[in-house]
């Protein structure tokens, strides 16, 4: 092969004096590039360079640069994977023919039915068939003109056939209708009164692409909102049948192989998908603009906003009213409570005053009875003692004491003593009645408990805990502390009283936690107190010793009677208000200790003090206390 000189690579002027580089080779020149042809592109380039696909035009030296540049361009105008062979419209600059105009359906276009297309084709084919146009060919004078006219008639008839084939095929017609002239403009803004004039035609234009037919109408200003919502729901879910053929789309029929065809299909699908997304975005933009400007939607939004605001205000007012109602009720309850507390305080004050008054009257009547009976006690009439008078005072009420005092004031001497004796009988009866009422109340309470719980009688009653058992339990808990193995069984065996573990656990939570009864404190004191030795004075008589021993051994009332009888049988000065009893040092110490042990607030103080002083009665202890107090005051004044 003859060697030829070609300009292959040119460098910048800074490299080699600005002169181009020429390389001689025995093979055909190939321009260096970033990508080299391979596969189909290599064969296509090789064929073009060899001249089998294009004629090499002989040119002079002046056209050498243009030829080489054209060959270079043709050698590299290829795709990295496949050649550009098979493109539909890249090389054709002719305008697409109007199929509807050729068939005389320009007034119907996409609305034309299949029957109308067939009828129009028959009429047009008969009219423009070459056999029907022979007269036009013969009318030409020269052979060249006749041939040109014949070619025009045949091409026109072929265009009619192509139009029919395209429009009668649903797929091809859909593609053709998709590329037909169409106004894609979307109205962006308009006046409220011109909304239906602007957006109505836009929706009608775009409704031709809908898969679902018929397309709902935009309606008017008085269209029901239900239909308006249906209209916008349809357009928000709009489905289009529009195809999107592209100028750079590949013709699958011209594919050279199966792989080439698949590659073309993928490239076409990418272009179609991109155009389809743009179309749906355009439709969505149209719908959203219309929804924002629709006066019916705006009115509904205003109504909903007003309704929402009204509900919010109503809710706020209701909550405020509830708060006010709650505040009012709380204020009323507070006032009612204060009123009830005030009434209760007033009632309690009245009751307190009434009790104080009753107590005052009772003390007055008791003092009155003591004053009337003092002479009887001092004289020893009917063996009436001061303790018996005190018993009458404590057992009878104010009215009874008043009646007795009135009777005693009307009597004298023995009759007055008889009235007092009758009062003593009455006091005994009242005490018996009180005891009977207490017992009946207790029985009634037990009966009510049995009636309310009929199964109580069947349950096992727990044995009460005695003092010795409680002390044993305390000692056992101290001896066997927490952490002892089988602690409560060991404590039960230690006590030896037959108590179960459940009873012991219950006692630790109830009996051991009980505080000692203050009313029984004196009894426990007497039990724990060591007996004092009685020192017999050499001046005391045998009868006094026996009386003191009897006072210790017998109850207080009997001792009072014995002492009273002894004192009444003695001398005149043995039991008078101004006489003084004989007190030993031990008795005085016992009296002082008892006064300290039982303060003024203690219930039945003097009875407990008299029981603590051996051989002395309540009255004697009181008299001794008064005498000690007078002596203390006299010593203080003298100092």
Coordinates of C-alpha atoms in Angstrom, one line a residue:
X1 CA 0.0 0.0 0.0
X2 CA 1.4 3.3 -1.0
X3 CA 2.5 5.4 1.9
X4 CA 0.7 8.7 2.3
X5 CA 1.4 11.8 4.5
X6 CA -1.4 12.9 6.7
X7 CA -1.5 15.4 9.5
X8 CA -2.2 13.2 12.5
X9 CA -1.4 15.1 15.7
X10 CA -0.8 18.8 16.2
X11 CA 0.8 20.3 19.2
X12 CA 0.9 23.8 20.7
X13 CA 3.3 26.3 19.4
X14 CA 5.4 26.2 22.5
X15 CA 6.4 22.6 21.9
X16 CA 8.0 22.6 18.4
X17 CA 8.4 26.1 17.1
X18 CA 4.7 26.2 16.3
X19 CA 5.2 23.7 13.4
X20 CA 2.8 20.8 13.0
X21 CA 4.1 17.2 13.2
X22 CA 3.8 14.8 10.3
X23 CA 4.1 11.1 10.7
X24 CA 4.6 8.7 7.7
X25 CA 3.0 5.2 8.0
X26 CA 2.4 2.3 5.6
X27 CA -1.1 1.8 7.1
X28 CA -4.2 3.9 6.9
X29 CA -4.0 6.9 9.3
X30 CA -6.1 6.8 12.4
X31 CA -6.4 9.9 14.5
X32 CA -5.7 9.5 18.2
X33 CA -8.5 10.2 20.5
X34 CA -9.7 9.4 24.0
X35 CA -11.9 6.5 22.8
X36 CA -11.0 4.1 20.0
X37 CA -13.7 2.4 17.8
X38 CA -14.4 -1.2 18.6
X39 CA -17.0 -3.8 17.5
X40 CA -19.6 -2.5 15.1
X41 CA -18.1 1.0 15.3
X42 CA -14.7 -0.4 14.2
X43 CA -16.1 -2.2 11.2
X44 CA -18.2 0.8 10.2
X45 CA -15.2 3.1 10.4
X46 CA -13.0 0.7 8.5
X47 CA -15.6 0.4 5.7
X48 CA -16.0 4.1 5.5
X49 CA -12.2 4.6 5.3
X50 CA -11.9 1.9 2.6
X51 CA -14.6 3.6 0.6
X52 CA -17.1 0.9 0.5
X53 CA -19.8 3.0 2.2
X54 CA -18.9 6.4 0.9
X55 CA -17.3 7.6 -2.4
X56 CA -13.9 9.2 -2.1
X57 CA -14.1 12.4 -4.1
X58 CA -10.8 13.4 -5.8
X59 CA -9.9 16.8 -4.7
X60 CA -6.9 19.0 -5.2
X61 CA -4.2 20.1 -2.8
X62 CA -6.3 23.0 -1.6
X63 CA -9.1 20.8 -0.4
X64 CA -6.8 18.3 1.4
X65 CA -7.6 19.7 4.8
X66 CA -11.3 19.6 4.4
X67 CA -11.3 16.0 3.1
X68 CA -9.1 14.9 6.0
X69 CA -11.3 16.7 8.5
X70 CA -14.5 15.1 7.0
X71 CA -12.9 11.7 7.2
X72 CA -11.9 12.3 10.7
X73 CA -15.3 13.4 11.7
X74 CA -17.0 10.4 10.0
X75 CA -14.5 8.0 11.6
X76 CA -15.4 9.2 15.1
X77 CA -19.1 10.1 15.0
X78 CA -20.1 6.9 16.8
X79 CA -21.5 5.9 20.2
X80 CA -19.1 4.2 22.6
X81 CA -21.3 1.1 22.5
X82 CA -23.2 1.3 19.2
X83 CA -23.1 3.4 16.1
X84 CA -25.7 6.1 15.5
X85 CA -27.3 3.9 12.8
X86 CA -31.0 3.6 13.3
X87 CA -32.0 7.1 14.5
X88 CA -35.3 8.3 13.2
X89 CA -35.1 12.0 12.9
X90 CA -31.5 12.9 13.3
X91 CA -30.8 13.0 9.6
X92 CA -34.2 13.9 8.3
X93 CA -35.0 17.6 8.3
X94 CA -38.3 17.2 6.5
X95 CA -41.4 18.3 8.3
X96 CA -43.8 15.6 9.4
X97 CA -46.8 15.3 7.1
X98 CA -50.3 16.0 8.3
X99 CA -52.2 12.7 8.0
X100 CA -55.6 14.2 9.0
X101 CA -55.2 16.9 6.3
X102 CA -54.4 14.3 3.7
X103 CA -57.5 12.4 4.4
X104 CA -59.7 15.5 4.7
X105 CA -60.2 15.1 8.5
X106 CA -58.5 18.3 9.6
X107 CA -61.7 19.5 11.2
X108 CA -62.0 16.4 13.4
X109 CA -58.4 15.3 13.9
X110 CA -58.0 13.2 17.1
X111 CA -61.8 13.1 17.5
X112 CA -62.3 11.2 14.2
X113 CA -63.6 7.7 14.6
X114 CA -62.4 4.6 12.8
X115 CA -65.4 4.5 10.4
X116 CA -64.8 8.1 9.6
X117 CA -61.1 7.4 8.8
X118 CA -62.1 4.4 6.5
X119 CA -64.7 6.5 4.7
X120 CA -62.3 9.4 4.2
X121 CA -59.6 7.1 2.9
X122 CA -61.9 5.5 0.4
X123 CA -63.0 8.9 -0.9
X124 CA -59.4 10.3 -1.1
X125 CA -57.9 7.1 -2.6
X126 CA -60.5 7.2 -5.4
X127 CA -59.9 10.8 -6.0
X128 CA -56.1 10.8 -6.0
X129 CA -55.4 7.3 -7.4
X130 CA -52.7 7.5 -10.2
X131 CA -55.2 5.9 -12.7
X132 CA -57.6 8.8 -12.0
X133 CA -54.8 11.3 -12.5
X134 CA -53.7 10.2 -16.0
X135 CA -55.2 13.2 -17.6
X136 CA -53.0 15.4 -15.6
X137 CA -49.9 13.5 -16.8
X138 CA -51.0 13.7 -20.5
X139 CA -51.6 17.4 -20.1
X140 CA -47.8 18.0 -19.7
X141 CA -45.9 18.7 -22.9
X142 CA -42.4 17.3 -22.3
X143 CA -41.5 13.9 -21.1
X144 CA -39.5 15.2 -18.2
X145 CA -42.5 17.2 -17.0
X146 CA -44.7 14.1 -17.4
X147 CA -42.3 12.0 -15.5
X148 CA -42.1 14.7 -12.7
X149 CA -45.9 14.9 -12.6
X150 CA -46.2 11.1 -12.4
X151 CA -43.7 11.0 -9.5
X152 CA -45.6 13.7 -7.7
X153 CA -49.0 11.9 -8.1
X154 CA -47.5 8.6 -6.9
X155 CA -45.8 10.2 -3.9
X156 CA -49.0 11.9 -3.0
X157 CA -50.9 8.7 -3.2
X158 CA -48.2 6.9 -1.2
X159 CA -48.6 9.7 1.5
X160 CA -52.3 9.0 1.6
X161 CA -51.7 5.3 2.1
X162 CA -49.2 6.0 4.8
X163 CA -51.6 8.3 6.5
X164 CA -54.3 5.6 6.5
X165 CA -52.0 3.0 7.8
X166 CA -50.9 5.2 10.6
X167 CA -54.4 6.4 11.6
X168 CA -56.0 3.0 11.3
X169 CA -53.4 1.4 13.7
X170 CA -54.3 2.3 17.3
X171 CA -50.6 2.3 18.5
X172 CA -49.3 4.3 15.6
X173 CA -52.2 6.7 15.8
X174 CA -51.6 7.3 19.5
X175 CA -48.0 8.0 18.8
X176 CA -49.0 10.4 16.0
X177 CA -51.6 12.1 18.1
X178 CA -49.1 12.6 20.8
X179 CA -46.9 14.5 18.4
X180 CA -49.7 16.5 17.0
X181 CA -49.8 20.2 17.6
X182 CA -50.9 21.0 21.2
X183 CA -51.0 24.0 23.5
X184 CA -49.0 22.9 26.6
X185 CA -49.3 26.3 28.3
X186 CA -50.4 26.3 31.9
X187 CA -52.3 29.4 33.3
X188 CA -50.5 30.7 36.4
X189 CA -52.7 33.5 37.6
X190 CA -56.0 35.1 36.9
X191 CA -58.6 37.4 38.5
X192 CA -61.2 35.7 40.7
X193 CA -64.0 36.5 38.3
X194 CA -62.1 35.1 35.3
X195 CA -61.2 31.8 36.9
X196 CA -63.6 29.6 34.9
X197 CA -62.8 31.4 31.6
X198 CA -59.1 30.8 32.1
X199 CA -58.9 27.3 33.6
X200 CA -61.9 25.8 32.0
X201 CA -60.4 25.6 28.5
X202 CA -57.1 24.4 29.9
X203 CA -58.7 21.4 31.6
X204 CA -60.7 20.7 28.4
X205 CA -57.5 20.7 26.3
X206 CA -55.6 18.4 28.6
X207 CA -58.6 16.1 29.1
X208 CA -57.9 14.6 25.6
X209 CA -54.9 12.7 27.1
X210 CA -56.9 11.0 29.9
X211 CA -57.2 7.3 29.9
X212 CA -60.6 7.5 31.7
X213 CA -63.3 9.0 29.7
X214 CA -65.4 11.1 29.9
X215 CA -63.5 13.7 31.8
X216 CA -65.4 15.6 34.5
X217 CA -66.1 19.3 33.9
X218 CA -64.7 22.2 35.9
X219 CA -68.3 23.4 36.5
X220 CA -69.4 26.8 37.5
X221 CA -69.5 29.1 40.6
X222 CA -72.6 27.3 42.0
X223 CA -71.4 23.7 41.4
X224 CA -71.9 21.6 44.6
X225 CA -68.7 21.1 46.6
X226 CA -69.1 17.3 46.3
X227 CA -68.7 17.5 42.5
X228 CA -65.9 20.0 42.9
X229 CA -64.0 17.5 45.2
X230 CA -64.7 14.7 42.7
X231 CA -63.3 16.9 39.9
X232 CA -60.0 17.6 41.8
X233 CA -59.7 14.0 42.9
X234 CA -59.9 12.9 39.3
X235 CA -57.2 15.3 38.2
X236 CA -54.9 14.6 41.2
X237 CA -55.0 10.9 40.1
X238 CA -54.8 11.7 36.4
X239 CA -53.5 9.0 34.1
X240 CA -52.4 10.0 30.6
X241 CA -52.0 7.8 27.4
X242 CA -49.8 10.4 25.7
X243 CA -46.7 9.1 24.1
X244 CA -43.5 11.0 24.0
X245 CA -41.5 10.2 20.8
X246 CA -38.1 12.0 20.9
X247 CA -36.0 13.4 18.1
X248 CA -33.1 11.3 19.2
X249 CA -35.1 8.1 19.6
X250 CA -33.7 5.0 18.0
X251 CA -35.6 3.0 15.4
X252 CA -35.8 -0.5 16.7
X253 CA -36.5 -2.0 13.3
X254 CA -33.0 -1.0 12.2
X255 CA -31.3 -2.8 15.0
X256 CA -28.3 -4.9 13.8
X257 CA -28.6 -7.6 16.6
X258 CA -30.6 -8.6 19.6
X259 CA -28.3 -6.8 22.0
X260 CA -28.4 -3.7 19.8
X261 CA -32.2 -3.8 19.9
X262 CA -32.3 -4.2 23.7
X263 CA -29.9 -1.3 24.1
X264 CA -32.1 0.8 21.8
X265 CA -35.2 -0.1 23.9
X266 CA -33.4 1.0 27.1
X267 CA -32.4 4.3 25.6
X268 CA -35.9 4.9 24.3
X269 CA -37.4 4.0 27.6
X270 CA -35.1 6.5 29.4
X271 CA -36.2 9.3 27.1
X272 CA -39.9 8.4 27.3
X273 CA -39.7 8.2 31.2
X274 CA -38.1 11.6 31.4
X275 CA -40.8 13.1 29.1
X276 CA -43.6 11.3 31.0
X277 CA -42.4 12.8 34.3
X278 CA -42.3 16.2 32.9
X279 CA -45.8 15.8 31.5
X280 CA -47.2 14.6 34.9
X281 CA -45.4 17.5 36.6
X282 CA -47.1 19.9 34.1
X283 CA -50.5 18.4 34.9
X284 CA -49.9 18.6 38.6
X285 CA -48.9 22.2 38.3
X286 CA -52.1 22.9 36.4
X287 CA -54.3 21.2 39.1
X288 CA -52.5 22.9 42.0
X289 CA -52.8 26.4 40.4
X290 CA -56.5 25.8 39.8
X291 CA -57.0 24.5 43.3
X292 CA -55.3 27.6 44.8
X293 CA -57.3 30.0 42.7
X294 CA -60.7 28.2 42.8
X295 CA -63.2 30.7 44.4
X296 CA -65.3 27.7 45.6
X297 CA -62.4 26.2 47.5
X298 CA -61.4 29.5 48.9
X299 CA -65.0 30.1 50.2
X300 CA -65.0 26.6 51.8
X301 CA -61.6 27.3 53.4
X302 CA -62.9 30.6 54.8
X303 CA -66.0 28.8 56.2
X304 CA -63.9 26.0 57.7
X305 CA -61.5 28.6 59.2
X306 CA -64.4 30.5 60.7
X307 CA -66.0 27.3 62.0
X308 CA -62.6 26.2 63.5
X309 CA -62.2 29.6 65.1
X310 CA -65.8 29.4 66.4
X311 CA -65.2 26.0 67.9
X312 CA -62.0 27.2 69.4
X313 CA -63.7 30.2 71.0
X314 CA -66.6 27.9 72.1
X315 CA -64.1 25.5 73.7
X316 CA -62.3 28.3 75.3
X317 CA -65.5 29.8 76.7
X318 CA -66.6 26.3 77.9
X319 CA -63.3 25.8 79.6
X320 CA -63.5 29.2 81.2
X321 CA -67.1 28.6 82.3
X322 CA -66.0 25.3 83.8
X323 CA -63.2 27.0 85.7
X324 CA -65.6 29.7 86.9
X325 CA -68.1 27.1 87.9
X326 CA -65.4 25.1 89.7
X327 CA -64.2 28.3 91.4
X328 CA -67.8 29.2 92.4
X329 CA -68.4 25.7 93.8
X330 CA -65.2 25.7 95.7
X331 CA -66.1 29.2 97.1
X332 CA -69.5 27.9 98.0
X333 CA -68.1 24.8 99.6
X334 CA -65.6 26.9 101.5
X335 CA -68.3 29.3 102.7
X336 CA -70.6 26.4 103.6
X337 CA -67.7 24.7 105.5
X338 CA -66.9 27.9 107.3
X339 CA -70.6 28.3 108.2
X340 CA -70.8 24.7 109.4
X341 CA -67.6 25.1 111.4
X342 CA -68.9 28.3 112.9
X343 CA -72.2 26.7 113.7
X344 CA -70.4 23.7 115.2
X345 CA -68.2 26.0 117.2
X346 CA -71.2 27.9 118.4
X347 CA -73.0 24.7 119.3
X348 CA -70.0 23.4 121.0
X349 CA -69.6 26.6 122.9
X350 CA -73.3 26.5 123.9
X351 CA -72.9 22.9 125.0
X352 CA -69.8 23.8 126.9
X353 CA -71.6 26.6 128.6
X354 CA -74.5 24.4 129.3
X355 CA -72.2 21.7 130.8
X356 CA -70.4 24.4 132.8
X357 CA -73.7 25.6 134.0
X358 CA -74.8 22.1 134.8
X359 CA -71.6 21.4 136.6
X360 CA -71.8 24.6 138.5
X361 CA -75.4 23.8 139.6
X362 CA -74.3 20.3 140.4
X363 CA -71.4 21.6 142.5
X364 CA -73.8 24.0 144.2
X365 CA -76.3 21.3 145.1
X366 CA -73.5 19.0 146.2
X367 CA -72.1 21.7 148.5
X368 CA -75.6 22.4 149.7
X369 CA -76.1 18.7 150.5
X370 CA -72.7 18.5 152.2
X371 CA -73.6 21.6 154.3
X372 CA -77.0 20.1 155.3
X373 CA -75.5 16.7 156.1
X374 CA -72.5 18.0 158.0
X375 CA -74.4 18.3 161.3
X376 CA -75.9 14.8 160.8
X377 CA -72.5 13.3 160.2
X378 CA -71.0 15.1 163.2
X379 CA -73.8 14.0 165.4
X380 CA -73.7 10.4 164.0
X381 CA -77.5 10.2 163.4
X382 CA -78.6 6.9 161.8
X383 CA -74.8 6.1 161.4
X384 CA -74.5 8.3 158.4
X385 CA -70.9 8.8 157.4
X386 CA -69.3 11.4 155.2
X387 CA -68.4 8.8 152.6
X388 CA -72.0 7.9 152.2
X389 CA -72.8 11.6 151.7
X390 CA -70.1 11.7 149.0
X391 CA -71.6 8.6 147.4
X392 CA -75.0 10.3 147.2
X393 CA -73.4 13.4 145.7
X394 CA -71.7 11.4 143.0
X395 CA -74.5 9.1 142.1
X396 CA -77.5 11.5 141.9
X397 CA -78.0 14.3 139.4
X398 CA -78.7 17.9 139.9
X399 CA -82.5 17.7 140.1
X400 CA -82.5 14.8 142.5
X401 CA -80.0 16.6 144.7
X402 CA -82.1 19.7 144.7
X403 CA -85.2 17.8 145.7
X404 CA -83.3 16.1 148.5
X405 CA -81.9 19.4 149.8
X406 CA -85.4 21.0 149.7
X407 CA -86.8 18.1 151.8
X408 CA -83.9 18.2 154.2
X409 CA -84.4 22.0 154.7
X410 CA -88.0 21.3 155.7
X411 CA -86.9 18.7 158.2
X412 CA -84.8 18.7 161.4
X413 CA -82.8 16.2 163.4
X414 CA -83.7 12.5 162.8
X415 CA -86.2 13.3 160.0
X416 CA -83.5 15.0 158.1
X417 CA -81.2 12.0 158.6
X418 CA -84.1 9.7 157.4
X419 CA -84.4 11.8 154.2
X420 CA -80.7 11.4 153.7
X421 CA -81.0 7.7 154.2
X422 CA -83.7 7.5 151.7
X423 CA -81.5 9.4 149.3
X424 CA -78.8 6.8 149.8
X425 CA -81.3 4.1 148.8
X426 CA -82.2 6.1 145.8
X427 CA -78.5 6.5 144.9
X428 CA -78.1 2.7 145.1
X429 CA -81.1 2.2 142.8
X430 CA -79.8 4.7 140.3
X431 CA -76.4 3.0 140.3
X432 CA -78.1 -0.4 139.7
X433 CA -80.1 1.1 136.9
X434 CA -77.0 2.4 135.3
X435 CA -75.3 -0.9 135.5
X436 CA -78.3 -2.6 134.0
X437 CA -78.4 -0.2 131.2
X438 CA -74.7 -0.7 130.5
X439 CA -75.2 -4.5 130.5
X440 CA -78.2 -4.3 128.2
X441 CA -76.3 -2.0 125.8
X442 CA -73.4 -4.5 125.8
X443 CA -75.8 -7.4 125.1
X444 CA -77.6 -5.4 122.3
X445 CA -74.2 -4.6 120.8
X446 CA -73.1 -8.2 120.8
X447 CA -76.5 -9.2 119.3
X448 CA -76.1 -6.7 116.5
X449 CA -72.7 -8.0 115.8
X450 CA -74.0 -11.5 115.6
X451 CA -76.8 -10.5 113.4
X452 CA -74.5 -8.6 111.0
X453 CA -72.0 -11.4 110.8
X454 CA -73.7 -14.8 111.3
X455 CA -70.5 -16.7 110.8
X456 CA -68.7 -15.0 113.7
X457 CA -69.9 -17.6 116.2
X458 CA -68.4 -20.4 114.2
X459 CA -65.0 -18.8 114.2
X460 CA -62.5 -19.7 116.8
X461 CA -62.1 -16.9 119.4
X462 CA -58.5 -16.1 120.3
X463 CA -57.5 -16.4 123.9
X464 CA -56.6 -13.0 125.5
X465 CA -53.1 -12.4 126.4
X466 CA -52.2 -12.1 130.0
X467 CA -49.4 -10.0 131.6
X468 CA -47.3 -13.0 132.3
X469 CA -47.6 -14.2 128.6
X470 CA -46.7 -10.7 127.3
X471 CA -43.6 -10.6 129.6
X472 CA -42.6 -14.1 128.5
X473 CA -43.0 -13.0 124.8
X474 CA -40.8 -9.9 125.4
X475 CA -38.1 -12.0 127.1
X476 CA -38.2 -14.6 124.4
X477 CA -37.8 -12.0 121.6
X478 CA -34.8 -10.6 123.5
X479 CA -33.3 -14.0 124.1
X480 CA -33.8 -15.1 120.5
X481 CA -33.1 -12.0 118.3
X482 CA -33.5 -11.7 114.5
X483 CA -31.6 -14.2 112.5
X484 CA -32.3 -17.1 114.7
X485 CA -33.2 -20.3 112.8
X486 CA -36.9 -21.1 113.2
X487 CA -37.2 -18.1 115.6
X488 CA -40.9 -18.0 116.2
X489 CA -41.2 -21.8 116.8
X490 CA -38.3 -21.5 119.3
X491 CA -40.1 -18.6 121.1
X492 CA -43.4 -20.6 121.2
X493 CA -41.6 -23.5 122.8
X494 CA -39.8 -21.1 125.2
X495 CA -43.1 -19.6 126.3
X496 CA -44.7 -23.0 126.9
X497 CA -48.3 -21.6 126.9
X498 CA -49.5 -23.4 123.7
X499 CA -49.5 -20.3 121.6
X500 CA -49.2 -20.9 117.9
X501 CA -46.8 -19.1 115.6
X502 CA -49.6 -17.1 114.0
X503 CA -50.9 -15.9 117.4
X504 CA -47.4 -14.9 118.4
X505 CA -46.8 -12.9 115.1
X506 CA -50.2 -11.2 115.6
X507 CA -49.4 -10.3 119.1
X508 CA -46.1 -8.7 118.1
X509 CA -48.1 -6.4 115.8
X510 CA -51.0 -5.6 118.2
X511 CA -50.4 -6.5 121.9
X512 CA -46.7 -5.4 122.2
X513 CA -47.4 -2.1 120.4
X514 CA -50.2 -1.1 122.8
X515 CA -49.4 1.7 125.2
X516 CA -50.1 1.0 128.9
X517 CA -53.5 2.2 130.1
X518 CA -53.1 5.2 132.3
X519 CA -56.3 4.3 134.3
X520 CA -54.6 1.1 135.4
X521 CA -51.3 2.7 136.3
X522 CA -52.2 2.9 140.0
X523 CA -53.2 -0.7 140.1
X524 CA -49.8 -1.7 138.6
X525 CA -48.1 0.6 141.1
X526 CA -49.8 -1.1 144.0
X527 CA -49.0 -4.5 142.7
X528 CA -45.3 -3.7 142.3
X529 CA -45.1 -1.6 145.5
X530 CA -43.4 -3.3 148.4
X531 CA -45.5 -3.5 151.6
X532 CA -44.5 -1.0 154.2
X533 CA -44.0 -1.9 157.8
X534 CA -46.6 -0.5 160.2
X535 CA -45.0 1.0 163.2
X536 CA -47.4 0.8 166.1
X537 CA -47.2 3.9 168.3
X538 CA -47.2 3.2 172.1
X539 CA -49.9 5.7 172.5
X540 CA -52.3 4.0 170.1
X541 CA -55.0 1.8 171.6
X542 CA -55.9 -1.7 170.7
X543 CA -59.1 -0.6 169.0
X544 CA -57.3 1.8 166.7
X545 CA -54.8 -0.9 165.6
X546 CA -57.6 -3.3 164.8
X547 CA -59.4 -0.5 162.8
X548 CA -56.3 0.2 160.8
X549 CA -55.7 -3.5 160.0
X550 CA -59.4 -3.8 159.0
X551 CA -59.0 -0.7 156.8
X552 CA -56.2 -2.4 154.9
X553 CA -57.9 -5.8 154.6
X554 CA -61.5 -4.8 153.8
X555 CA -62.8 -2.6 150.9
X556 CA -62.7 1.1 151.3
X557 CA -66.4 1.6 152.1
X558 CA -66.3 -1.0 154.8
X559 CA -63.2 0.5 156.3
X560 CA -64.8 3.9 156.3
X561 CA -67.8 2.5 158.2
X562 CA -65.6 0.8 160.8
X563 CA -63.5 3.9 161.3
X564 CA -66.7 6.0 161.4
X565 CA -68.2 3.7 164.1
X566 CA -65.0 3.7 166.1
X567 CA -64.7 7.5 165.9
X568 CA -68.4 8.0 166.7
X569 CA -68.1 5.8 169.8
X570 CA -65.0 7.7 171.0
X571 CA -64.8 11.1 172.7
X572 CA -66.5 14.2 171.3
X573 CA -63.4 15.6 170.0
X574 CA -62.4 12.5 167.9
X575 CA -64.2 13.5 164.7
X576 CA -64.8 17.2 164.6
X577 CA -63.9 19.7 161.9
X578 CA -61.2 21.4 164.1
X579 CA -59.8 18.2 165.6
X580 CA -56.7 16.6 164.2
X581 CA -56.1 12.9 163.6
X582 CA -53.0 11.2 164.8
X583 CA -50.6 10.8 161.9
X584 CA -47.3 8.9 162.2
X585 CA -44.2 9.8 160.2
X586 CA -44.6 6.9 157.9
X587 CA -48.2 7.9 157.1
X588 CA -47.2 11.5 156.4
X589 CA -44.5 10.3 154.1
X590 CA -46.9 8.0 152.3
X591 CA -49.4 10.8 152.0
X592 CA -46.8 13.2 150.5
X593 CA -45.6 10.4 148.1
X594 CA -49.1 9.6 147.0
X595 CA -49.9 13.3 146.4
X596 CA -46.8 13.5 144.1
X597 CA -47.7 10.2 142.4
X598 CA -51.3 11.2 141.7
X599 CA -51.5 14.9 140.6
X600 CA -54.6 17.1 140.6
X601 CA -55.8 15.9 137.1
X602 CA -55.9 12.2 138.1
X603 CA -59.3 10.5 138.1
X604 CA -60.5 9.5 141.6
X605 CA -57.4 11.1 143.1
X606 CA -58.3 11.1 146.8
X607 CA -59.5 7.5 146.7
X608 CA -56.2 6.5 145.2
X609 CA -54.3 8.6 147.7
X610 CA -56.3 7.1 150.7
X611 CA -55.5 3.6 149.4
X612 CA -51.8 4.4 149.3
X613 CA -51.8 5.7 152.9
X614 CA -52.3 2.8 155.3
X615 CA -55.0 3.3 157.9
X616 CA -56.4 6.6 156.6
X617 CA -59.7 7.4 154.9
X618 CA -60.4 9.9 152.1
X619 CA -61.7 12.5 154.5
X620 CA -58.8 12.1 156.8
X621 CA -56.3 12.5 153.9
X622 CA -58.1 15.6 152.7
X623 CA -58.1 17.1 156.2
X624 CA -54.4 16.4 156.6
X625 CA -53.7 17.9 153.2
X626 CA -55.5 21.1 154.2
X627 CA -53.7 21.2 157.5
X628 CA -50.3 20.7 155.8
X629 CA -51.1 23.5 153.4
X630 CA -52.1 25.9 156.3
X631 CA -48.9 25.1 158.2
X632 CA -46.9 25.8 155.0
X633 CA -48.6 29.1 154.5
X634 CA -48.1 30.1 158.2
X635 CA -44.4 29.3 158.1
X636 CA -44.1 31.3 154.9
X637 CA -45.8 34.4 156.4
X638 CA -43.8 34.1 159.5
X639 CA -40.6 34.1 157.5

